[in-house]
Coordinates of C-alpha atoms in Angstrom, one line a residue:
Chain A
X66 CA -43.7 136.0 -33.8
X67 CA -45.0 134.2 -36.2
X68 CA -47.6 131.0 -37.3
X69 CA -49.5 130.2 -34.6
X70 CA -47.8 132.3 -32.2
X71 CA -48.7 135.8 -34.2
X72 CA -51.5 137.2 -32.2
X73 CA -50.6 136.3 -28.6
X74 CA -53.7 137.3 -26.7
X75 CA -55.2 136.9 -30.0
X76 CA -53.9 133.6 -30.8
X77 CA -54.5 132.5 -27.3
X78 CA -58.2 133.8 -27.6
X79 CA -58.8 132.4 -30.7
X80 CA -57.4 128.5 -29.2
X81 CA -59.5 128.8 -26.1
X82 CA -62.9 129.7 -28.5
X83 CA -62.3 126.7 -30.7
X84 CA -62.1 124.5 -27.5
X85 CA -65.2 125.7 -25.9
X86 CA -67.1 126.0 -29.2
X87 CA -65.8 122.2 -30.0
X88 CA -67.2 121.2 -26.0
X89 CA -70.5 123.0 -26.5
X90 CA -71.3 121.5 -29.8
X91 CA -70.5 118.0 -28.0
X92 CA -71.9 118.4 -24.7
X93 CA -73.7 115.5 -24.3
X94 CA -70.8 113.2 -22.8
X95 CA -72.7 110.3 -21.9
X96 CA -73.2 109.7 -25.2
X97 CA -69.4 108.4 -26.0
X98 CA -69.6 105.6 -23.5
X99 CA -72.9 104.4 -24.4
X100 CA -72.7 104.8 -28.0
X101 CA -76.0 106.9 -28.0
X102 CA -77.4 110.2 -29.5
X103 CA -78.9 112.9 -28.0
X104 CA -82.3 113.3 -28.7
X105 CA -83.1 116.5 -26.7
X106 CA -85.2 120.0 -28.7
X107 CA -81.3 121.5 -29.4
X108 CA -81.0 119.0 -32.2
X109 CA -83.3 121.0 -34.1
X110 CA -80.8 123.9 -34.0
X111 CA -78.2 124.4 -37.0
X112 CA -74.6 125.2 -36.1
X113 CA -72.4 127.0 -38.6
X114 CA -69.5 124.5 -38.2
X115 CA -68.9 120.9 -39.4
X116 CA -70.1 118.6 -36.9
X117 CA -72.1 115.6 -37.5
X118 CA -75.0 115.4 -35.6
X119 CA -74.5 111.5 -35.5
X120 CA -71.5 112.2 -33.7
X121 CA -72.4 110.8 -30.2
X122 CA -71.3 114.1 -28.3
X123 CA -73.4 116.3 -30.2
X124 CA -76.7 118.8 -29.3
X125 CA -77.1 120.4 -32.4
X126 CA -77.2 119.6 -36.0
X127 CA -75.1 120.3 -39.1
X128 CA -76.7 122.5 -41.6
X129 CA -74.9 120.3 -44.8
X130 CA -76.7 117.5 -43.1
X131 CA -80.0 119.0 -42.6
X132 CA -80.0 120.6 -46.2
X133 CA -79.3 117.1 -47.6
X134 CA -82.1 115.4 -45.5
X135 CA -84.1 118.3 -46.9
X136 CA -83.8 117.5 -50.2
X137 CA -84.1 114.1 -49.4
X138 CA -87.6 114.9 -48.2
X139 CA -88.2 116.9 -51.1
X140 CA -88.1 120.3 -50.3
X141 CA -86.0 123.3 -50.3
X142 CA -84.0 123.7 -47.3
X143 CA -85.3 127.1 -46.4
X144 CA -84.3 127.0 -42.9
X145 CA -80.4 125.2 -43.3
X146 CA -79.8 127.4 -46.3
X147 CA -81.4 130.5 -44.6
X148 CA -79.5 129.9 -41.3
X149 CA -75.9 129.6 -42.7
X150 CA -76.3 132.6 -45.7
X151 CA -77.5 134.7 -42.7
X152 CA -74.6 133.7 -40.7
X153 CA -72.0 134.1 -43.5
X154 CA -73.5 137.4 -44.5
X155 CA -73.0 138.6 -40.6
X156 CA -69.7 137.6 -40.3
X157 CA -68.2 135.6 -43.6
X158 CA -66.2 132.2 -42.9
X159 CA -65.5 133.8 -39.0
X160 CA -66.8 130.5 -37.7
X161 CA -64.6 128.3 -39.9
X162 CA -61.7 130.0 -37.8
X163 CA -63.2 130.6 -34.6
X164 CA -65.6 127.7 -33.6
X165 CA -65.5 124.8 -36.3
X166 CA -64.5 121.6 -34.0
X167 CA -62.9 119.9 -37.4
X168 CA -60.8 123.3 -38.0
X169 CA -59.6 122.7 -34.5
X170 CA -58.4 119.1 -35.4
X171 CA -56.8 120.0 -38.5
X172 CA -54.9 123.1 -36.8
X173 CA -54.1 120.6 -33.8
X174 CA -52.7 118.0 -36.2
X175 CA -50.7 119.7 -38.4
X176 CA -48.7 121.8 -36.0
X177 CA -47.4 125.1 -36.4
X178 CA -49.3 127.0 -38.9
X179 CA -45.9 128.4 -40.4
X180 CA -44.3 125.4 -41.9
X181 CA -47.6 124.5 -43.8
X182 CA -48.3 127.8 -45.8
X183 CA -48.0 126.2 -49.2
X184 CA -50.3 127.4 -51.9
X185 CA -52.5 124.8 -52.9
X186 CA -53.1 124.6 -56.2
X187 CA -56.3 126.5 -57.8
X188 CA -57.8 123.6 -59.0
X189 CA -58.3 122.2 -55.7
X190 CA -59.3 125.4 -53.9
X191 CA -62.6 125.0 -56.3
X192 CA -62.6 121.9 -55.2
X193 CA -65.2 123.2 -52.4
X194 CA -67.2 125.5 -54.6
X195 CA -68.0 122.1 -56.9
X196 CA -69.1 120.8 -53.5
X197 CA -71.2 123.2 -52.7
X198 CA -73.0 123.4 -55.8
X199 CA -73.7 119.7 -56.3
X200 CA -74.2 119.2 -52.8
X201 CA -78.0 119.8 -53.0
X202 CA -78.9 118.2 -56.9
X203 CA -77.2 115.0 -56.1
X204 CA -79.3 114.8 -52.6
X205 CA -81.9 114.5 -55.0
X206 CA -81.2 111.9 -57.4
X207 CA -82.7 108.4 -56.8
X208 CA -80.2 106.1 -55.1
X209 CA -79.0 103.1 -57.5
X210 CA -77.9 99.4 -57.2
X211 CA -74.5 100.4 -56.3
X212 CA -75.2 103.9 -53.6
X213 CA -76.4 103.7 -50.3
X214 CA -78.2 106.5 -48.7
X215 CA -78.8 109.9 -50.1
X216 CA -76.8 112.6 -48.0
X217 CA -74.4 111.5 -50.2
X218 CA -71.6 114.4 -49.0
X219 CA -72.3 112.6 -45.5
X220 CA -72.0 109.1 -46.6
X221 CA -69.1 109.6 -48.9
X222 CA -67.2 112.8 -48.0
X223 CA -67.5 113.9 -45.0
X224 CA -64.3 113.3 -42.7
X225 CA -65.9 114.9 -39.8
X226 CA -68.5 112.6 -39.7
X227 CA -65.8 109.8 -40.2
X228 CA -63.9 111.4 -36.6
X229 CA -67.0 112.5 -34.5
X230 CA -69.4 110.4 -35.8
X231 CA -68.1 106.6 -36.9
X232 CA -64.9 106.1 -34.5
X233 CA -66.5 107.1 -31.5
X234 CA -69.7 105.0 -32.1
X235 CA -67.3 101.9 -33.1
X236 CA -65.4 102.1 -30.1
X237 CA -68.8 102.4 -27.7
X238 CA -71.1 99.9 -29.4
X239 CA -69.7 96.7 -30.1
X240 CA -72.4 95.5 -32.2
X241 CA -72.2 98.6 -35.2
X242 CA -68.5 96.7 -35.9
X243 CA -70.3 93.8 -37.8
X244 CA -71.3 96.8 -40.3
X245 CA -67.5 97.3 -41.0
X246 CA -67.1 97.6 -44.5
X247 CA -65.5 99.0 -47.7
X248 CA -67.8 102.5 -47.1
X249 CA -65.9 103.0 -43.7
X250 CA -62.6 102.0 -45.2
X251 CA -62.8 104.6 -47.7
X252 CA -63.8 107.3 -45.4
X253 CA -61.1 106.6 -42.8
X254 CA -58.6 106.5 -46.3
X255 CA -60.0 109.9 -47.1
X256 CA -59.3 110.9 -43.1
X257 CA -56.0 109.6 -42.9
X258 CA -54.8 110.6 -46.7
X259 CA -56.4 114.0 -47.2
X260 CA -56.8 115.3 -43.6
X261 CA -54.6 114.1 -41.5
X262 CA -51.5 113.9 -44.2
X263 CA -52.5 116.8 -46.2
X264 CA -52.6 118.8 -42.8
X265 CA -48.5 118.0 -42.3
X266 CA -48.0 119.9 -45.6
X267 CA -51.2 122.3 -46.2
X268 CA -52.5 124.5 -43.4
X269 CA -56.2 122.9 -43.3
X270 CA -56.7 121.0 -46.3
X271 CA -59.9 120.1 -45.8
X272 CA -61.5 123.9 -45.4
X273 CA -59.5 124.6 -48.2
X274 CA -60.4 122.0 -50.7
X275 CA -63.2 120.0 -49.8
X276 CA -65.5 121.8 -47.1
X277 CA -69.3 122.9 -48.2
X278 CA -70.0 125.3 -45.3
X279 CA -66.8 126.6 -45.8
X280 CA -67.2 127.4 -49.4
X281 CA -70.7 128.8 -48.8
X282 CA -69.8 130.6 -45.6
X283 CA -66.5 132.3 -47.9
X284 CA -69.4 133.2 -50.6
X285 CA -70.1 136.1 -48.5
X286 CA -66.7 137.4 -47.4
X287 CA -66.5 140.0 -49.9
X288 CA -69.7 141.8 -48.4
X289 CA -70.1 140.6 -44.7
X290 CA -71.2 142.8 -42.4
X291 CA -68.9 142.2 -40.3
X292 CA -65.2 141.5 -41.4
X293 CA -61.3 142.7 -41.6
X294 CA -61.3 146.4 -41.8
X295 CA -57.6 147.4 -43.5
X296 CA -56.8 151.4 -42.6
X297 CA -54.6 152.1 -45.5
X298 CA -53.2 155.1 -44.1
X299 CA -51.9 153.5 -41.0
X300 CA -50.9 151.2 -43.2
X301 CA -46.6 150.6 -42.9
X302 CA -46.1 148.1 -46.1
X303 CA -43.9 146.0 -43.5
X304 CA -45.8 142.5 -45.2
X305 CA -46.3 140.9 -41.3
X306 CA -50.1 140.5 -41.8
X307 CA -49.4 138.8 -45.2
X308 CA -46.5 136.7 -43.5
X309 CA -48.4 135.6 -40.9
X310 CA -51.8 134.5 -42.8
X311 CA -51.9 130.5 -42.7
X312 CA -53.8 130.8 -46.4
X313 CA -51.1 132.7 -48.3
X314 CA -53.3 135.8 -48.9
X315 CA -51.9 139.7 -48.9
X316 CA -54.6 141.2 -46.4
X317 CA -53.8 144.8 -47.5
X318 CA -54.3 143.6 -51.5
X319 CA -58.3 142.5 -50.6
X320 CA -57.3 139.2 -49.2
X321 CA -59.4 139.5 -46.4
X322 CA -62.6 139.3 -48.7
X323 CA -61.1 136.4 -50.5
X324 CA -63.5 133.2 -50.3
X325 CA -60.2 131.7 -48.9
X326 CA -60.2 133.7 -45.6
X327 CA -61.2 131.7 -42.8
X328 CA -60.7 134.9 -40.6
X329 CA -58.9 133.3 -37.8
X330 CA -57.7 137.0 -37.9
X331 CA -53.8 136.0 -37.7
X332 CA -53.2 138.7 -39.8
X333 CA -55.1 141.4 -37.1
X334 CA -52.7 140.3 -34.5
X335 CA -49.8 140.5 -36.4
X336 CA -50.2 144.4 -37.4
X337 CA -48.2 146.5 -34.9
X338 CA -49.2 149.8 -37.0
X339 CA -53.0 148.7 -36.0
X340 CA -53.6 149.1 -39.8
X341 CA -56.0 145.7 -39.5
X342 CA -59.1 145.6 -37.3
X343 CA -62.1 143.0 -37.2
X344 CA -65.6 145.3 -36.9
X345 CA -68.5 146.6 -39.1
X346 CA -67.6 147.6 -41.9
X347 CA -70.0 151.0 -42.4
X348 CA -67.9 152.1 -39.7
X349 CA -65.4 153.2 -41.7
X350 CA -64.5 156.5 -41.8
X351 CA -65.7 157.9 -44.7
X352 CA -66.7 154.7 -46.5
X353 CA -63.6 154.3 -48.3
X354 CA -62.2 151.5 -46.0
X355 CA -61.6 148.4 -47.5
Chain B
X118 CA -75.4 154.2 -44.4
X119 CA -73.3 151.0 -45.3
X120 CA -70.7 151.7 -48.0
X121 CA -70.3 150.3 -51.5
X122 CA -70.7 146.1 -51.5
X123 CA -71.1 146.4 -47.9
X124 CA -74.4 147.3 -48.6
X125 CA -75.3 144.0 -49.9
X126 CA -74.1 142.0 -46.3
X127 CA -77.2 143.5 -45.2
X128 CA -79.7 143.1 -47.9
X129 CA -78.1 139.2 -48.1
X130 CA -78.5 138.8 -44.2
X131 CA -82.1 140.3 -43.9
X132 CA -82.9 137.7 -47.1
X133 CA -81.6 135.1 -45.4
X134 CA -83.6 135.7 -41.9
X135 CA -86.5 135.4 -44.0
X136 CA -85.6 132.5 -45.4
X137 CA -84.5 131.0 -42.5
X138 CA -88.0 132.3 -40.6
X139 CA -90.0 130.5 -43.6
X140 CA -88.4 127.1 -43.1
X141 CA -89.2 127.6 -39.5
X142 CA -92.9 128.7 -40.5
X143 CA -92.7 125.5 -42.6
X144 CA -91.5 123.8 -39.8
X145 CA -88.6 122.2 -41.6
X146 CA -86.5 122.4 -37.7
X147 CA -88.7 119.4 -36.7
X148 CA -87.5 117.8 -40.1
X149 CA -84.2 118.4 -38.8
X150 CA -84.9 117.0 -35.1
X151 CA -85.8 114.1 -36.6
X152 CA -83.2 113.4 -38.8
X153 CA -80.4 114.4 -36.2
X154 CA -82.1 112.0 -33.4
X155 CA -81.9 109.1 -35.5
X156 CA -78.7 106.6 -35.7
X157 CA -78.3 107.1 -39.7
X158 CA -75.7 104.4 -40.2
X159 CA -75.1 105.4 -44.0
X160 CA -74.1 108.8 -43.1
X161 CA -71.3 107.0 -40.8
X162 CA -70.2 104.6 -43.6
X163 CA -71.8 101.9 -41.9
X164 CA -73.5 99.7 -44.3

C-alpha cells in the first residue's frame, strides 16, 4: 500500500479530480481541430493551475500569464496576484495536487509515485522561489536585439505552454509550422529533458524546481486556512504518512506546512491511526494542533 | 478564534480578496480577456 496506491478511495478521488479539473480547464474541444482559441467572457477568469491560456482547449486564463501581461502593460497585477495569494492562503498548494492539468501529466508520466521519491537537491528546490521573484521584474524590462516577447517565463520556460499550447496548435494549423524555430526547439528540449526525463527519476520535477504558482501557492502553506491537521496524540510513530509522501517530507515533523507540499494528501490516506486529517485548522481542539 | 500562525491565513486571504476586488475595480480581468483571446505566438515559442 504504497506510492500511488496509498489512499485508495483517496488516491482514486484524488486521479478522478485531476481529470475533471484538467477537462474543465480545456473544455473548448473544437478548438484542437481547428487550431483556434476560445474567445468567450471565461477567459477573463484566473485558474490556480498551470495552463496556458493559448492552449487551444482552454476557457480560462493562467494567472503567471496574466501577471506577466500585467506588467507588460505597466501595472501591478492586482487581480492575478490577488486571486492566487487568496487561493494559496485558503488552501496552500491543494490545487498543485488536486486540479493542476501539468501535475496530472507529470504524475501520468513518470509512473508509480514510489520509485521516484529521491530528494532533489536544495539548490534546485529554490529553483522555483528564484522564479517567482524574478518572474514579475523581468516582465518589465525592455525586450532587446536578441529576446522576443516579454512574458518571458511563457516564452522561455514554460513547458505547459510547450504541451497545451504549441503541440496542439502545430498539429491543427499547418501554416504556424513555417514559425518552427530554435525558441520551440529549446522549449520541447526543456519538455523532454527536465519534464518528461526528470519525471522517470523525481516525482514531479517541474512543481518541484521550476513552477511559479507552485512556489507562490507553497508561500502560504505554513498558515493556510485550510491544510493537514496532524493529531499528535493519535499519533502511532509507525512512519506510513512519511513513507508514503511522493516529496520526501516527515508530515508529523511539520512537513505538511513545508513550501514543498503539494497536498495531494498521500500521507492522509496512508494514516490508519487517523492521526492526519485535511480541515480548518482553528478547529483544532484546543489550538495546539499542528 | 484561529490559533497561532493560523491567524495569519486569514488576515493574508481577506488582503488578497481586496486585492483581487481592486484589479477587478481597475478592471485589469478585461486586460486579461484580451490577452488570453489573442494567438500570442511568442508565448508558444513560435517566432
Amino acid at each position: 500500500m504504497r506510492g500511488d496506491r496509498v489512499g485508495g478511495n483517496l488516491g482514486r478521488r484524488r486521479r478522478w479530480t485531476q481529470w475533471v479539473a484538467t477537462l474543465v480547464a480545456n473544455a473548448y474541444i473544437p478548438g484542437f481541430y481547428l487550431g483556434a482559441l476560445y474567445r468567450g467572457p471565461l477567459k477573463a477568469a484566473c485558474i490556480p493551475v498551470l495552463n496556458c491560456y493559448s492552449c487551444p482547449g482552454a476557457i480560462f486564463s493562467c494567472p503567471i500569464g496574466a501577471a506577466q501581461n500585467a506588467v507588460v502593460r505597466g501595472y501591478f497585477p492586482f487581480y492575478a496576484v490577488g486571486f492566487l495569494a487568496a487561493v494559496g492562503a485558503m488552501v496552500g498548494r491543494l490545487p498543485c495536487g488536486w486540479l493542476c492539468p501539468f501535475g496530472l501529466f507529470q504524475d501520468l508520466i513518470g509512473g508509480r509515485a514510489d520509485r521516484r521519491r529521491r530528494p532533489l537537491p536544495r539548490p534546485v528546490a529554490w529553483g522555483k522561489y528564484a522564479v517567482l521573484a524574478l518572474l514579475l521584474p523581468v516582465a518589465a524590462l525592455p525586450s532587446g536585439p536578441l529576446d522576443i516577447g516579454y512574458e518571458r517565463f511563457c516564452t522561455y520556460l514554460c513547458p505547459s505552454g510547450t504541451l497545451g499550447g504549441s503541440i496542439p496548435l502545430l498539429i491543427a494549423d499547418p501554416t504556424l509550422r513555417t514559425l518552427i524555430g530554435p525558441l520551440l526547439a529549446w522549449r520541447v528540449l526543456l519538455l523532454a529533458g527536465v519534464v518528461v526525463a526528470g519525471a522517470a527519476f523525481f516525482y514531479r520535477p517541474f512543481c518541484r524546481s521550476l513552477c511559479p504558482l507552485g512556489a507562490g501557492l507553497g508561500l502560504m502553506n505554513r498558515c493556510s486556512v485550510l491544510g493537514i491537521r496532524t493529531d499528535p496524540s493519535a499519533c502511532i510513530d509507525c512512519g506510513a504518512c512519511a513513507r508514503a509522501c511522493p516529496v520526501n517530507l516527515d508530515p508529523v515533523a511539520g512537513g505538511t506546512q513545508n513550501g514543498e507540499c503539494i497536498r495531494c494528501l498521500r500521507c492522509v490516506g496512508a494514516c490508519e491511526a487517523g492521526a492526519l486529517e485535511f480541515g480548518r485548522h482553528a478547529m483544532c481542539a484546543g489550538g495546539d494542533c499542528r | 478564534m484561529a490559533p497561532g500562525r493560523y491567524r495569519w491565513g486569514y488576515i493574508f486571504f481577506a488582503a488578497a480578496l481586496v486585492a483581487t476586488a481592486l484589479g477587478l475595480f481597475r478592471g485589469e480581468h478585461l486586460g486579461v480577456l484580451d490577452k488570453a483571446i489573442t494567438l500570442c505566438l511568442e508565448c508558444l515559442g513560435l517566432r
